[in-house]
Protein backbone atom coordinates (compact mmCIF):
# COMPACT_ATOMS: atom_id res chain seq x y z
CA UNK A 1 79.95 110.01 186.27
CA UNK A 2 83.36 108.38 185.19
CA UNK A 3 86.06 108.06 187.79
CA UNK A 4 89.26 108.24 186.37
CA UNK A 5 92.62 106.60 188.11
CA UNK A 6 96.27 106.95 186.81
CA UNK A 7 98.89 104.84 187.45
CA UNK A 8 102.46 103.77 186.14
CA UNK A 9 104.57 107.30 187.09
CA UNK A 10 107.48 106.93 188.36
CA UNK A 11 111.40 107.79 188.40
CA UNK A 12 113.34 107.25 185.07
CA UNK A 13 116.28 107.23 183.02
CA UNK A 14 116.67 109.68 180.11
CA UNK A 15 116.19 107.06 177.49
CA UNK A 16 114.20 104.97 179.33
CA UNK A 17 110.31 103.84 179.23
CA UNK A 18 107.11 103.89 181.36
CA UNK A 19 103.88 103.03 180.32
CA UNK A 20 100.96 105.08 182.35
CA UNK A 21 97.56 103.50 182.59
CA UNK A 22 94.73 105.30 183.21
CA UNK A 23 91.33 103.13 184.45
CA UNK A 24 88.24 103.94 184.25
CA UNK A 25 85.19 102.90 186.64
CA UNK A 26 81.20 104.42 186.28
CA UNK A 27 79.54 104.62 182.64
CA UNK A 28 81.00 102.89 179.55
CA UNK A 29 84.53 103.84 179.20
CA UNK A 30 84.32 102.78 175.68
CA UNK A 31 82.02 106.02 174.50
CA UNK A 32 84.55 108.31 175.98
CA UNK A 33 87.62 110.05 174.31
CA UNK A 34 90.20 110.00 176.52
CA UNK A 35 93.46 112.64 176.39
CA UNK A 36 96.58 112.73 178.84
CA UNK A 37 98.14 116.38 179.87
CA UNK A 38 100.70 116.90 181.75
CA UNK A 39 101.93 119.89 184.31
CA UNK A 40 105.52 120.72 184.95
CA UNK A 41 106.27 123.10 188.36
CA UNK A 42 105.44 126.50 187.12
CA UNK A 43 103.86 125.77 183.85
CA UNK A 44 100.31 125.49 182.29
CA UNK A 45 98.79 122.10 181.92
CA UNK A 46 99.49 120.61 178.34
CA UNK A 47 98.19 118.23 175.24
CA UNK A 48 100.27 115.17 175.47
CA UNK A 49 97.50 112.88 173.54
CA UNK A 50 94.40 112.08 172.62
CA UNK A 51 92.12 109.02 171.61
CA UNK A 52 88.65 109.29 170.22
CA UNK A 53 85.71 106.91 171.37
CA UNK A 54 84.93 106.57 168.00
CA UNK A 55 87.40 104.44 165.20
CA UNK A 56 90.30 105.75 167.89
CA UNK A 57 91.95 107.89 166.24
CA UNK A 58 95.13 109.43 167.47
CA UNK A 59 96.63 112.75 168.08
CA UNK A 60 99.70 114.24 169.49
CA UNK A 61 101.70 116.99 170.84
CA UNK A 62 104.74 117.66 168.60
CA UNK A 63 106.99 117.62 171.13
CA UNK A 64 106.10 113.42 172.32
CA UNK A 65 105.18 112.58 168.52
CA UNK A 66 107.01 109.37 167.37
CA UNK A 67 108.02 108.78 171.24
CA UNK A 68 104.40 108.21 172.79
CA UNK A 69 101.78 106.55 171.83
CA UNK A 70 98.17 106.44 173.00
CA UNK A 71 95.96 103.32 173.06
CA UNK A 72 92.80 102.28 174.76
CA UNK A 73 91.33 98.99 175.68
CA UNK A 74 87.98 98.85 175.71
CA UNK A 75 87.41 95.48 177.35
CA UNK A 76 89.20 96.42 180.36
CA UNK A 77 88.05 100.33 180.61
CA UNK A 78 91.56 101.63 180.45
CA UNK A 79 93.75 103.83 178.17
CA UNK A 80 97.82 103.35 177.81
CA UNK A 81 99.77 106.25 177.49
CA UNK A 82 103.53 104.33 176.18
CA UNK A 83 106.35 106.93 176.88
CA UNK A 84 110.01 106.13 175.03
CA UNK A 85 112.93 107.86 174.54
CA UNK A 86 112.21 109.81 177.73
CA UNK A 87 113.68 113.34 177.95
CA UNK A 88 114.43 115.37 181.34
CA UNK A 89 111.80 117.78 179.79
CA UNK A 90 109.00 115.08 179.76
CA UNK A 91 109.27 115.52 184.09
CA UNK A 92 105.86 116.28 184.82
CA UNK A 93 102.35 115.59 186.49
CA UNK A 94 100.58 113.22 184.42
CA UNK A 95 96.44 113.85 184.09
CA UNK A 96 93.89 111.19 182.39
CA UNK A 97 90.76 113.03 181.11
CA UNK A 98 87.31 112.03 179.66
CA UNK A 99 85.00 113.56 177.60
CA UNK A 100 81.14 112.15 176.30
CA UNK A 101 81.47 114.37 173.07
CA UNK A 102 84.92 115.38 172.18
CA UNK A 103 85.67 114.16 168.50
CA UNK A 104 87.70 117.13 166.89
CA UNK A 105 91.41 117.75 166.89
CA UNK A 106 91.16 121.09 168.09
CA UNK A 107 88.78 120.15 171.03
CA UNK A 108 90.47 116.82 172.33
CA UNK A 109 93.46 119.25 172.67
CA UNK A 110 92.01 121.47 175.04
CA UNK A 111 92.01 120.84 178.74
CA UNK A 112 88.64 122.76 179.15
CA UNK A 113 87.03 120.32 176.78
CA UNK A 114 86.80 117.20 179.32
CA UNK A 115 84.80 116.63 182.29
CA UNK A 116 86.35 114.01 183.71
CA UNK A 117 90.12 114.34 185.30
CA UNK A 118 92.28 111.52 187.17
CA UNK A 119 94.17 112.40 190.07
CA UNK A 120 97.79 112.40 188.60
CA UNK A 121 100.76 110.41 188.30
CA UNK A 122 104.33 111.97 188.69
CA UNK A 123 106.61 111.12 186.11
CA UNK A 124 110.36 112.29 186.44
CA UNK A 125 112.92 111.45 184.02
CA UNK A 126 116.83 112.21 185.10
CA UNK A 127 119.81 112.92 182.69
């Protein structure tokens, strides 16, 4: 089991910056890929990022690409999600998630790939 806690939401700026952490307690963090989604009010769950357990590679949504960027360190079983250049549109529920085996692009995209989920952390960015 791998319990999964977000933290680092909170209320910003259009323009501004947060940096979510996600921590990770229970097997080795470090054999885990890790993706954040995120859930605005009345819309599906989506692929913000993704890091693989494995050389951690990097993948993004379109929409956060060249604003966000995913990193993981190992040592202290957490994953940074940086967010700049924050848009109203970014406003959403934040999710961590863990999976043992995820390695592709098309699965570490997927919310139905991972096992392991965080709790959330609420993000809202104001124009």
């Amino acid at each position: 089991q791998v319990q999964l806690v977000e933290s680092g939401g909170g209320l910003v700026q259009a323009g501004g910056s947060l940096r979510l952490s996600c921590a990770a307690s229970g097997r080795t963090f470090s054999n885990y890929a890790v993706g954040w989604f995120r859930q605005a009010p009345g819309k599906e769950r989506e692929f913000v990022a993704a890091i693989t357990w494995t050389r951690g590679y990097t993948y993004y949504a379109d929409s956060v690409k060249g604003r966000f960027t995913i990193s993981r360190d190992n040592a202290k079983n957490t994953v940074y999600l940086q967010m700049n250049s924050l848009k109203p549109e970014d406003t959403a529920v934040y999710y961590c998630a863990a999976d043992r085996w995820a390695s592709s692009d098309y699965e570490l995209k997927i919310a139905a790939t991972y096992d392991y989920w965080g709790q959330g952390t609420q993000v809202t960015v104001s124009s």
